[in-house]
PDB file of C-alpha atoms and ligand atoms in Angstrom:
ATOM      1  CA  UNK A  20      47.811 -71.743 -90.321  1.00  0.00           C
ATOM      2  CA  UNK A  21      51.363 -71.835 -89.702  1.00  0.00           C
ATOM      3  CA  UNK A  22      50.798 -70.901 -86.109  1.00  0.00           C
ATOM      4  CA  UNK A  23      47.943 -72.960 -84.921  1.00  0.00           C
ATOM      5  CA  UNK A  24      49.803 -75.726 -86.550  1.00  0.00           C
ATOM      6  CA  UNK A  25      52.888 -74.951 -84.306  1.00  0.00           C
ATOM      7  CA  UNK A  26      50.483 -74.203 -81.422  1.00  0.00           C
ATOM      8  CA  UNK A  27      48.880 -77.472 -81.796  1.00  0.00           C
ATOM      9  CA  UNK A  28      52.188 -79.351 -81.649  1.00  0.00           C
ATOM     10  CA  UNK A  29      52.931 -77.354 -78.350  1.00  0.00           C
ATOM     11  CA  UNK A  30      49.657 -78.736 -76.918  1.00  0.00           C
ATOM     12  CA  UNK A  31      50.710 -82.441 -77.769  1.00  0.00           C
ATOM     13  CA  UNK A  32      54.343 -82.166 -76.966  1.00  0.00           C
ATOM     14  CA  UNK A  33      52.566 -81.195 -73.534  1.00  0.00           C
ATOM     15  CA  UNK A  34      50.141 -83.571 -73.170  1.00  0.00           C
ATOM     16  CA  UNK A  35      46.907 -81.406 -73.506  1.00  0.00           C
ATOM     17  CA  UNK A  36      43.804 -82.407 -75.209  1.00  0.00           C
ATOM     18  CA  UNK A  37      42.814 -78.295 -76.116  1.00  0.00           C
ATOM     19  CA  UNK A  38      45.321 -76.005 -77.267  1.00  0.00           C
ATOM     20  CA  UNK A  39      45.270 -72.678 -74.593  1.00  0.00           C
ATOM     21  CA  UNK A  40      47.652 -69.347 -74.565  1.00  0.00           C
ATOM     22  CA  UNK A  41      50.213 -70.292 -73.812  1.00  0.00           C
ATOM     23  CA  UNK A  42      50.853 -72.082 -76.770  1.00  0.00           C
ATOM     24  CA  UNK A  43      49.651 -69.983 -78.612  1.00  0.00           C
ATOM     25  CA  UNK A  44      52.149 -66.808 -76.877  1.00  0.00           C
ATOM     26  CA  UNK A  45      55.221 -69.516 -77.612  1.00  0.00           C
ATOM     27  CA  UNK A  46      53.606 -70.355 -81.253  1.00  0.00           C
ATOM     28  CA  UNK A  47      53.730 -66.646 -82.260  1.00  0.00           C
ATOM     29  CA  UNK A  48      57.774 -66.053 -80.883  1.00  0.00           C
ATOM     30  CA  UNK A  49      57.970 -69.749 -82.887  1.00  0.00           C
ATOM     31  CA  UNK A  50      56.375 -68.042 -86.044  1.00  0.00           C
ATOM     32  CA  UNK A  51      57.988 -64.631 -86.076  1.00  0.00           C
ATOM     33  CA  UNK A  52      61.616 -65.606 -84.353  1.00  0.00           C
ATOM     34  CA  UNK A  53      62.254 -69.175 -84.416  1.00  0.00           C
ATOM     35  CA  UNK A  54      62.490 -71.455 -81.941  1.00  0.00           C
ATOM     36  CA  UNK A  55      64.010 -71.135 -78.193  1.00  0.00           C
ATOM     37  CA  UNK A  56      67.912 -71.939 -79.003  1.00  0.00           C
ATOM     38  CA  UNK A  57      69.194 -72.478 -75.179  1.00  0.00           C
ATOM     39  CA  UNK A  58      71.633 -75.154 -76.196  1.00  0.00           C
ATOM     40  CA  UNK A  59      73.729 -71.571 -77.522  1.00  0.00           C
ATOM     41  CA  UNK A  60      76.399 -71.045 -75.595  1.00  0.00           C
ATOM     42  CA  UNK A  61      77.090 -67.474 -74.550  1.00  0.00           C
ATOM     43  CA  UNK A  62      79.903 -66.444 -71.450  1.00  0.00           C
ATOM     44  CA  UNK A  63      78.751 -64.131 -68.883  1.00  0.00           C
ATOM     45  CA  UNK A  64      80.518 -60.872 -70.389  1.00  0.00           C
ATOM     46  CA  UNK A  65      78.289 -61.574 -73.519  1.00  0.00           C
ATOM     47  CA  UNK A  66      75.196 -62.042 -72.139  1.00  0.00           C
ATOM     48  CA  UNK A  67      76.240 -58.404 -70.075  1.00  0.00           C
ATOM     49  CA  UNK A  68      76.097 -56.644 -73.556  1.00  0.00           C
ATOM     50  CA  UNK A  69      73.168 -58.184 -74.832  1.00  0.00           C
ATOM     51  CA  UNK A  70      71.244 -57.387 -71.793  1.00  0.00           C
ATOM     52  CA  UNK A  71      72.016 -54.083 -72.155  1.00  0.00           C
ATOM     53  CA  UNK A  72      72.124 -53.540 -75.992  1.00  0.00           C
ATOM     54  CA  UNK A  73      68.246 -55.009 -75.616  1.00  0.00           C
ATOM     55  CA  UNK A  74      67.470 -53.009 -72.573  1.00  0.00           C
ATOM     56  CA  UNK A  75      68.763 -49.727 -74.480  1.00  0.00           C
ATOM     57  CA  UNK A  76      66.574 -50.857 -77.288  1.00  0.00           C
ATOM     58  CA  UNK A  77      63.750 -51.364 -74.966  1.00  0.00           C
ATOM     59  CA  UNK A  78      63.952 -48.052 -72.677  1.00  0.00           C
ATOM     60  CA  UNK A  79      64.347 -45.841 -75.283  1.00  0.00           C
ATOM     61  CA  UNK A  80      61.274 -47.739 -77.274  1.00  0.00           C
ATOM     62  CA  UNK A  81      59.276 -46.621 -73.993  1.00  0.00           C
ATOM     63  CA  UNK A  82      60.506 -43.174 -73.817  1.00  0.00           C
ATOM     64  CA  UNK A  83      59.277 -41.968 -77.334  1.00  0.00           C
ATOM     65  CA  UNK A  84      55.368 -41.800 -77.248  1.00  0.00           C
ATOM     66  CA  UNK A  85      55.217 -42.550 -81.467  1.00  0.00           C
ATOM     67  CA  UNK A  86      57.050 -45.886 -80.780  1.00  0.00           C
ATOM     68  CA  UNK A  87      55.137 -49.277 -80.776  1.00  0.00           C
ATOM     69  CA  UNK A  88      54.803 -50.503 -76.894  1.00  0.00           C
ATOM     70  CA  UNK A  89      56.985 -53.194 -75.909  1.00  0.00           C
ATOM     71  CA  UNK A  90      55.561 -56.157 -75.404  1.00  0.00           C
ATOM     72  CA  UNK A  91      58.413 -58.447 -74.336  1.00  0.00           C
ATOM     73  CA  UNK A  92      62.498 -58.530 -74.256  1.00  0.00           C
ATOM     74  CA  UNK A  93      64.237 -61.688 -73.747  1.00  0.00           C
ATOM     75  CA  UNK A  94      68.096 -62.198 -74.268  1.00  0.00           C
ATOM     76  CA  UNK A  95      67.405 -66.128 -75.051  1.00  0.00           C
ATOM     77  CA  UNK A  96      68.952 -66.902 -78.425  1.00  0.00           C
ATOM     78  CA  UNK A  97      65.956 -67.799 -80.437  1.00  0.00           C
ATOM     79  CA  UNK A  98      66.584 -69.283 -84.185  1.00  0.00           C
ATOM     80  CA  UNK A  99      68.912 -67.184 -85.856  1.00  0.00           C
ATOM     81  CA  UNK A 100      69.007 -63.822 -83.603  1.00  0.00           C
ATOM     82  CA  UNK A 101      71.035 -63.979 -79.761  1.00  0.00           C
ATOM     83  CA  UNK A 102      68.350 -61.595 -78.344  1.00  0.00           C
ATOM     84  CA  UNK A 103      64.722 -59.677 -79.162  1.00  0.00           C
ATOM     85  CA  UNK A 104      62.672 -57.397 -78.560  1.00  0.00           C
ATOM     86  CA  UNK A 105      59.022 -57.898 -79.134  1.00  0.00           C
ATOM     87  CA  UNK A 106      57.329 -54.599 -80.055  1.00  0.00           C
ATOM     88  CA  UNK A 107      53.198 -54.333 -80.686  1.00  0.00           C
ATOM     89  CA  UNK A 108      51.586 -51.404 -82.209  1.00  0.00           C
ATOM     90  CA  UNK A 109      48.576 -49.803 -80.489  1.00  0.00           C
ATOM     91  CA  UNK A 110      47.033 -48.675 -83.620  1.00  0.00           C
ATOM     92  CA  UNK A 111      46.775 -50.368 -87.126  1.00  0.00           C
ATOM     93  CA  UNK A 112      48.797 -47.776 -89.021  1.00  0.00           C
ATOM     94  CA  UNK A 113      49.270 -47.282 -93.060  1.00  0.00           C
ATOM     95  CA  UNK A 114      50.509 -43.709 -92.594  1.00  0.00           C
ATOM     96  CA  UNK A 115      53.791 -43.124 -90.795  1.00  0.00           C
ATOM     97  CA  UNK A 116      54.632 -39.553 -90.142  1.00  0.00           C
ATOM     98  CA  UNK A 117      58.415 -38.270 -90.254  1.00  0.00           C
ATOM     99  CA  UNK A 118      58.267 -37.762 -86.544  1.00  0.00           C
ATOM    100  CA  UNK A 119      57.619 -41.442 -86.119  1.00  0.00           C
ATOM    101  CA  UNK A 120      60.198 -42.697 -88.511  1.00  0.00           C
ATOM    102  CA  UNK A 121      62.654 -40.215 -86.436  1.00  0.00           C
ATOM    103  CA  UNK A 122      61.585 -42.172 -83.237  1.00  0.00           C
ATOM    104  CA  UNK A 123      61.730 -45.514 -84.855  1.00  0.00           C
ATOM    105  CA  UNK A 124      65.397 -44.815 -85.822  1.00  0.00           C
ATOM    106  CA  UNK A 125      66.299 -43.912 -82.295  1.00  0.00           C
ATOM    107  CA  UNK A 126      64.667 -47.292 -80.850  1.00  0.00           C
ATOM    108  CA  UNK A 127      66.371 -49.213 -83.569  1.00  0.00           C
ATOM    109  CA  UNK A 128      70.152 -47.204 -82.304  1.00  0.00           C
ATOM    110  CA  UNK A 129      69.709 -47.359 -78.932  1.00  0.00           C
ATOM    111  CA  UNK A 130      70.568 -51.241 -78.894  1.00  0.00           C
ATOM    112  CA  UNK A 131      74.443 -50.032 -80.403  1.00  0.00           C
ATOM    113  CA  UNK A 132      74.368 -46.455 -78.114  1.00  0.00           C
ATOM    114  CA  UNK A 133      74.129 -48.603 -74.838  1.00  0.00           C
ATOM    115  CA  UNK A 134      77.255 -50.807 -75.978  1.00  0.00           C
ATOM    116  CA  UNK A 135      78.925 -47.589 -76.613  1.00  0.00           C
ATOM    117  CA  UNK A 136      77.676 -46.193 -72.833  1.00  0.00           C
ATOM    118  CA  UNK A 137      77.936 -48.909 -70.924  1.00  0.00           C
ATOM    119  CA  UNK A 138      81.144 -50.638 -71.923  1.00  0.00           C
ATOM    120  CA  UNK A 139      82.920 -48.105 -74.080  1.00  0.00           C
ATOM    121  CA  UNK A 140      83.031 -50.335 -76.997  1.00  0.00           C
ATOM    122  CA  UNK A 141      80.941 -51.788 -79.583  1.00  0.00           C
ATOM    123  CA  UNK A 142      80.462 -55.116 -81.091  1.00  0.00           C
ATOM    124  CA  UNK A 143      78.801 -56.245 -84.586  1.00  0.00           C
ATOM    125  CA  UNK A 144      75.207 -57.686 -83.029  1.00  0.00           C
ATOM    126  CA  UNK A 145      74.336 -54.471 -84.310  1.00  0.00           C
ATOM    127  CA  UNK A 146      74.801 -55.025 -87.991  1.00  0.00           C
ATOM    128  CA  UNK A 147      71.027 -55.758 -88.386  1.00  0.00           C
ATOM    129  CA  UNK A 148      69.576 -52.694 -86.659  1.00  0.00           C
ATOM    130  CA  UNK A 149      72.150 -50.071 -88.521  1.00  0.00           C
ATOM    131  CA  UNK A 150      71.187 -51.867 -91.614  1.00  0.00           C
ATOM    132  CA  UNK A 151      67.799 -51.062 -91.044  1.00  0.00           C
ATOM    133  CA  UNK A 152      68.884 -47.791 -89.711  1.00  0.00           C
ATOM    134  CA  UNK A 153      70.750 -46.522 -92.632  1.00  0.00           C
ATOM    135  CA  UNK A 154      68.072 -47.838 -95.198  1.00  0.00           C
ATOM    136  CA  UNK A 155      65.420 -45.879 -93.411  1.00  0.00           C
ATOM    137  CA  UNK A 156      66.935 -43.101 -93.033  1.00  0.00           C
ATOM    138  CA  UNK A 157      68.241 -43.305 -97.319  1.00  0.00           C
ATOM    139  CA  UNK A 158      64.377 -43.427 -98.155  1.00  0.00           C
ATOM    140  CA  UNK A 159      62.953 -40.992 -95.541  1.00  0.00           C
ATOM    141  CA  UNK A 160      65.553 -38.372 -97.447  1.00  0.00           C
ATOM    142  CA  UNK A 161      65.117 -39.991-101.540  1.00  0.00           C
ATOM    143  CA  UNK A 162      61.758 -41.646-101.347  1.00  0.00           C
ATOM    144  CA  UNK A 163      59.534 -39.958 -99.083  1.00  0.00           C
ATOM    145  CA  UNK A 164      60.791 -36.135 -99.007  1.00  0.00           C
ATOM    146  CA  UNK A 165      60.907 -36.154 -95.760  1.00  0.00           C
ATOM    147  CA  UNK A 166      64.472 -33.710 -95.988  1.00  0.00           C
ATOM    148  CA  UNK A 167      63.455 -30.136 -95.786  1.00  0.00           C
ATOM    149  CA  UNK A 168      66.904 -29.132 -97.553  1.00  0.00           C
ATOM    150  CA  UNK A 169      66.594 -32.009-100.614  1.00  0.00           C
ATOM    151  CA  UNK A 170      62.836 -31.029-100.635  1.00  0.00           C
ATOM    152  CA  UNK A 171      59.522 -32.478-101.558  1.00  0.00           C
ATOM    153  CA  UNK A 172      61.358 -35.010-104.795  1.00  0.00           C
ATOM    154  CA  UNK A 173      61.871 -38.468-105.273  1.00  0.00           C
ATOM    155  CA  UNK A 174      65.759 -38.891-105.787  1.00  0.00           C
ATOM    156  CA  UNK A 175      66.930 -41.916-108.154  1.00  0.00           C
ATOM    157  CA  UNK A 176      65.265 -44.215-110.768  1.00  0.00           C
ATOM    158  CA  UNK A 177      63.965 -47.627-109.656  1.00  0.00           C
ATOM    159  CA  UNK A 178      63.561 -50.585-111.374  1.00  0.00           C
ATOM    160  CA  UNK A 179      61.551 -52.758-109.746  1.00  0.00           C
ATOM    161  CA  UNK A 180      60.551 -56.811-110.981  1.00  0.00           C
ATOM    162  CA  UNK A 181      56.676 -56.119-110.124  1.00  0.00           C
ATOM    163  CA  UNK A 182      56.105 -59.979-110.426  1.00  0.00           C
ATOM    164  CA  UNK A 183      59.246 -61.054-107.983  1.00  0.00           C
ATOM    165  CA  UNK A 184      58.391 -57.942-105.819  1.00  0.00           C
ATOM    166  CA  UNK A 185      61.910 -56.919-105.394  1.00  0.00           C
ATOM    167  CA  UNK A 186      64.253 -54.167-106.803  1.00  0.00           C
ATOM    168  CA  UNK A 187      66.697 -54.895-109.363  1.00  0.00           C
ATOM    169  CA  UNK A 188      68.563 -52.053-109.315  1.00  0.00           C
ATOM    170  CA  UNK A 189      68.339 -48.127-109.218  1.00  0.00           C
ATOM    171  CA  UNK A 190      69.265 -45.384-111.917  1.00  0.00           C
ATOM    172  CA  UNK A 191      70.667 -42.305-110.511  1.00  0.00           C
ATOM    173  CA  UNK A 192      68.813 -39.468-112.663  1.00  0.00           C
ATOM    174  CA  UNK A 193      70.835 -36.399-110.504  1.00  0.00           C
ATOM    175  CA  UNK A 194      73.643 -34.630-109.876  1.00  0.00           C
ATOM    176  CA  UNK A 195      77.236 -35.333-108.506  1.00  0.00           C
ATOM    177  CA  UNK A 196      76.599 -32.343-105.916  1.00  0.00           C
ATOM    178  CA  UNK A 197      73.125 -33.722-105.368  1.00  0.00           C
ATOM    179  CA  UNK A 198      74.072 -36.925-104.201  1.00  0.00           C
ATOM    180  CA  UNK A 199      76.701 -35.578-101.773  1.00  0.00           C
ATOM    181  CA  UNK A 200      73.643 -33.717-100.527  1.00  0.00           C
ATOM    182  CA  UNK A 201      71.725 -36.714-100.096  1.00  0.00           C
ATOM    183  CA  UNK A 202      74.949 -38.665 -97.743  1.00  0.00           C
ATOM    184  CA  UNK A 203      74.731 -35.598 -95.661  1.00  0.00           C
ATOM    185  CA  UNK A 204      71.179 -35.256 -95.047  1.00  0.00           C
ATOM    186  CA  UNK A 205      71.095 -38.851 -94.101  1.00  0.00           C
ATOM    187  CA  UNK A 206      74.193 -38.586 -91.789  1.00  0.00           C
ATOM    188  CA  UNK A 207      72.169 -35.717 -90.253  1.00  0.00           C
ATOM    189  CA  UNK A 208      69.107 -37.784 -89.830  1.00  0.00           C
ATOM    190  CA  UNK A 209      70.941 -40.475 -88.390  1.00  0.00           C
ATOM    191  CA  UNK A 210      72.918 -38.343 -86.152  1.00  0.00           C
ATOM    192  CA  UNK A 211      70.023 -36.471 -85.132  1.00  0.00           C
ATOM    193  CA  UNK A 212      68.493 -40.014 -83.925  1.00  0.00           C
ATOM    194  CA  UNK A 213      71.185 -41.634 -82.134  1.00  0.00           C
ATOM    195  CA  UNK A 214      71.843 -38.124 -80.250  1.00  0.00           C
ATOM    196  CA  UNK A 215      68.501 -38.640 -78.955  1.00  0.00           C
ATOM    197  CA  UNK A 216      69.080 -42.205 -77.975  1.00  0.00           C
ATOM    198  CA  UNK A 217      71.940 -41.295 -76.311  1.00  0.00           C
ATOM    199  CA  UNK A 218      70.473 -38.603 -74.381  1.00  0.00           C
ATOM    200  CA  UNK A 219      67.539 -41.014 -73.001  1.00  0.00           C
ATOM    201  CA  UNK A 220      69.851 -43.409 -71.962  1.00  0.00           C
ATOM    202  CA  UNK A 221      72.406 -41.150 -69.938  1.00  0.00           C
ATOM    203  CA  UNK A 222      69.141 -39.177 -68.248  1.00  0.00           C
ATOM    204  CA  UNK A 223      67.991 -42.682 -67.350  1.00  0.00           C
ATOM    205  CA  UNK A 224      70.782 -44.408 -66.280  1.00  0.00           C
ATOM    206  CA  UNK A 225      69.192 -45.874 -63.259  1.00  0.00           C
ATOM    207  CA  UNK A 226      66.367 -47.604 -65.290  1.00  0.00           C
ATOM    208  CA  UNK A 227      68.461 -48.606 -68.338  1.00  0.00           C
ATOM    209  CA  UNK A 228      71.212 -50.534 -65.325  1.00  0.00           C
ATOM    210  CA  UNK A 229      67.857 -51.762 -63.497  1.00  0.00           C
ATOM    211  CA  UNK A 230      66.313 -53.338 -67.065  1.00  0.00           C
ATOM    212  CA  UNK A 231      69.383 -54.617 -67.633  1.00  0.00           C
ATOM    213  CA  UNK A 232      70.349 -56.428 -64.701  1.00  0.00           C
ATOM    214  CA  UNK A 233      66.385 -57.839 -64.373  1.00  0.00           C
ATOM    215  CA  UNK A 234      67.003 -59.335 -67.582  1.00  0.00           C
ATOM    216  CA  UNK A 235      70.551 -61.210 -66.681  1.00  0.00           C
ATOM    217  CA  UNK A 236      68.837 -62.291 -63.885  1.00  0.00           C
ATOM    218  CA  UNK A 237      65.255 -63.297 -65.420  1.00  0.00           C
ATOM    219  CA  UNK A 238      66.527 -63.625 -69.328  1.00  0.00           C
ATOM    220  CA  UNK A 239      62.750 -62.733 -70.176  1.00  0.00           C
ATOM    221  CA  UNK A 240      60.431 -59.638 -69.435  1.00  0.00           C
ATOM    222  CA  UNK A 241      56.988 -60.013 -70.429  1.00  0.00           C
ATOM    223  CA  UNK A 242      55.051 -56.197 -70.713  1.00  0.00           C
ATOM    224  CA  UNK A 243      53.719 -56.117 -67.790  1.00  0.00           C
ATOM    225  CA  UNK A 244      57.336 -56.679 -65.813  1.00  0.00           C
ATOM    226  CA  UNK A 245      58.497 -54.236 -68.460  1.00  0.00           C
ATOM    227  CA  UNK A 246      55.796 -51.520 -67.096  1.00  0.00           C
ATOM    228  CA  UNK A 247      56.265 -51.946 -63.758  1.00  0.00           C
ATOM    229  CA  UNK A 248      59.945 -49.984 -63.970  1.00  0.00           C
ATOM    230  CA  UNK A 249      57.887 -47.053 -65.546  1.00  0.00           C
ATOM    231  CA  UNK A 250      55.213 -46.685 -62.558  1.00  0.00           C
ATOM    232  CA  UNK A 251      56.690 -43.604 -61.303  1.00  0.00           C
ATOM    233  CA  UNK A 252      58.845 -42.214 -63.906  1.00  0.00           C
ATOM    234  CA  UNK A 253      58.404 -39.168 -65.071  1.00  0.00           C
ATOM    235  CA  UNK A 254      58.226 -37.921 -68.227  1.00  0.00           C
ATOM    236  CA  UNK A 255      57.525 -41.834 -69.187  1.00  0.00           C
ATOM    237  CA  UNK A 256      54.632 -41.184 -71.944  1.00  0.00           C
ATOM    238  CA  UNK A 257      51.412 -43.405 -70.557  1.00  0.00           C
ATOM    239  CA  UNK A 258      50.580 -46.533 -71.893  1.00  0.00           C
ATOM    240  CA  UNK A 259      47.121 -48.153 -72.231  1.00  0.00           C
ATOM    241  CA  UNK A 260      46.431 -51.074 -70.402  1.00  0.00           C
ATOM    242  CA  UNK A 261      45.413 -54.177 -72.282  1.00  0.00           C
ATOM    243  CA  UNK A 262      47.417 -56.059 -74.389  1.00  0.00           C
ATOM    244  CA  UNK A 263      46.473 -55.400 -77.960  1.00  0.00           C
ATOM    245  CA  UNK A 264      45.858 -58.029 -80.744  1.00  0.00           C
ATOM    246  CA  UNK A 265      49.197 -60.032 -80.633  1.00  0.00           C
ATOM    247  CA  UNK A 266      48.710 -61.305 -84.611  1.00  0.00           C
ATOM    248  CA  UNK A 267      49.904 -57.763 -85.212  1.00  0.00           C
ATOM    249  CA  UNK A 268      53.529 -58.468 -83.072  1.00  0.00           C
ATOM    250  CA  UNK A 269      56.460 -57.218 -84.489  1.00  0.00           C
ATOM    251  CA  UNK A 270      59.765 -58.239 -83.854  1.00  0.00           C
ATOM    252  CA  UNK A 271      62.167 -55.139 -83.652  1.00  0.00           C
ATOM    253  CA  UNK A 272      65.315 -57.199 -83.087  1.00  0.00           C
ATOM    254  CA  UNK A 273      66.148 -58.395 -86.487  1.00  0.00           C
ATOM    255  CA  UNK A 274      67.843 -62.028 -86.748  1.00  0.00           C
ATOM    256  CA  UNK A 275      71.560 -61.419 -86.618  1.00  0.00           C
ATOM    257  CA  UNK A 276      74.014 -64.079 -86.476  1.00  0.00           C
ATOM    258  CA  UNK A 277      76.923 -64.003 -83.957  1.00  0.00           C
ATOM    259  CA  UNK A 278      79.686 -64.891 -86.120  1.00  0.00           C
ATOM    260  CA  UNK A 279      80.083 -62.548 -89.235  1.00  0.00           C
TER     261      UNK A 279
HETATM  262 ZN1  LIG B  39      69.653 -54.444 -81.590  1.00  0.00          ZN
END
C-alpha cells in the first residue's frame, strides 16, 4: 500500500493521469531506501571512495554464484545511507546453506576491502556492513552450527520478548575456554571471507577501476549497465536474463549515516 501510495504521488507530481514503471522502480528505492537526497553535499575525494567501496560491494556480489544478482548501484545519497546497492534474489529462498552465508559475508566486506585497496585507508561508511558482518558470522558459529570445530550446538541462552519480537538479552550457559573458542572461530570465518573479497578484487582490478569510474561519471547503474562489464569475463558465473519480481528487492547497503 505504502508503495502504490508513493507511486501514485510520483504520477501526480508528474502530471500523469495512470501511474507506469517508472514510478513504480522510484516508489520501491522510495519504500526500501528513502528518498533521493541530492541536496547532500559530498567533495570529489568522497564520492572517489564511495564509488569504489559500492563497486567492491558490487563486483564481488557478481563474482560469487550463491550471491543475489545485482540489480542496481547508485552512489546518490538516498534518506539516511550516502550510497546502495540494490541486490534481487533469483530464487525465493527459506534455506540458506553455510556456503551462501560465507559468500554473503564476502559481498557485505568487499565495500571496506576496496577502501583498504584502493586508497590504503579506511573510513567508518562501513560501520553498517561489519555490523552485519560480525553478527552473521556470531550466529553462523552459536546459532546455526555451522563451525565444524564448536560443532553441531547452539551456544548461549536467549531470552527473547515473543510479543515485542526482539531479544532481551542472552545467558551464557558455557565455558570460559568455550567462549574464547567461539571469538576465534568467528575471527576465522570472518577472515576467511574478507580474504576472499580481497582476492576478487586484486584479480579484477581492471573491472573493479572500470565500475568505479562508470559510476563517478553516471552516479547510477541499473543491471543491465551492470552486466554489460561481465560480457566477456571469465570465470564471471552466468546470470539469467529477465529481471525477477522486484517486490522481493533487497537493499544490501544498509543506511549509515556520515557523521558518527
Ligand atoms: Zn558498504
Amino acid at each position: 500500500e505504502n508503495l502504490v501510495n508513493e507511486a501514485a504521488i510520483l504520477a501526480a507530481r508528474r502530471n500523469k493521469l495512470s501511474i507506469g514503471m517508472p514510478e513504480f522502480q522510484e516508489a520501491i528505492e522510495r519504500v526500501i531506501a528513502g528518498p533521493e537526497r541530492r541536496s547532500r553535499i559530498i567533495s570529489d575525494e568522497e564520492k572517489r571512495i564511495i564509488a569504489f567501496h559500492e563497486a567492491g560491494h558490487a563486483l564481488v556480489r557478481r563474482m560469487l554464484p550463491k550471491c543475489d544478482p545485482v540489480h542496481k548501484l547508485s552512489i546518490i545519497s538516498r534518506g539516511m545511507s550516502l550510497s546502495y546497492t540494490i541486490s534481487l534474489p533469483e530464487n525465493e529462498h527459506v534455506l540458506v546453506s553455510r556456503s551462501k552465508f560465507e559468500e554473503d559475508l564476502s559481498a557485505m566486506l568487499a565495500g571496506r576491502v576496496a577502501e583498504q585497496l584502493v586508497f590504503d585507508d579506511v573510513t567508518n561508511g562501513a560501520v553498517n556492513d561489519l555490523d552485519r558482518v560480525t553478527k552473521l558470522a556470531r550466529a553462523m558459529v552459536t546459532q546455526y552450527g555451522m563451525s565444524a570445530r564448536m560443532g553441531p550446538m547452539v551456544f548461549g541462552q536467549r531470552h527473547e520478548m515473543i510479543f515485542l519480537g526482539r531479544e532481551i538479552g542472552e545467558q551464557r550457559n558455557y565455558s570460559e575456554r568455550v567462549a574464547r573458542e567461539i571469538d576465534e572461530e568467528v575471527k576465522r570465518i570472518v577472515q576467511q571471507a574478507y580474504d576472499q573479497a580481497r582476492d576478487i578484487l586484486t584479480r579484477y582490478s581492471d573491472l573493479r577501476q572500470g565500475i568505479a569510474d562508470r559510476l563517478i561519471e553516471v552516479e547510477t547503474l541499473e543491471s543491465a549497465d551492470f552486466e554489460a562489464f561481465f560480457a566477456d569475463v571469465p570465470g564471471a558465473p552466468p546470470r539469467s536474463p529477465g529481471a525477477p519480481p522486484a517486490a522481493r528487492a533487497k537493499l544490501t547497503e544498509q543506511p549509515r549515516s556520515s557523521a558518527p
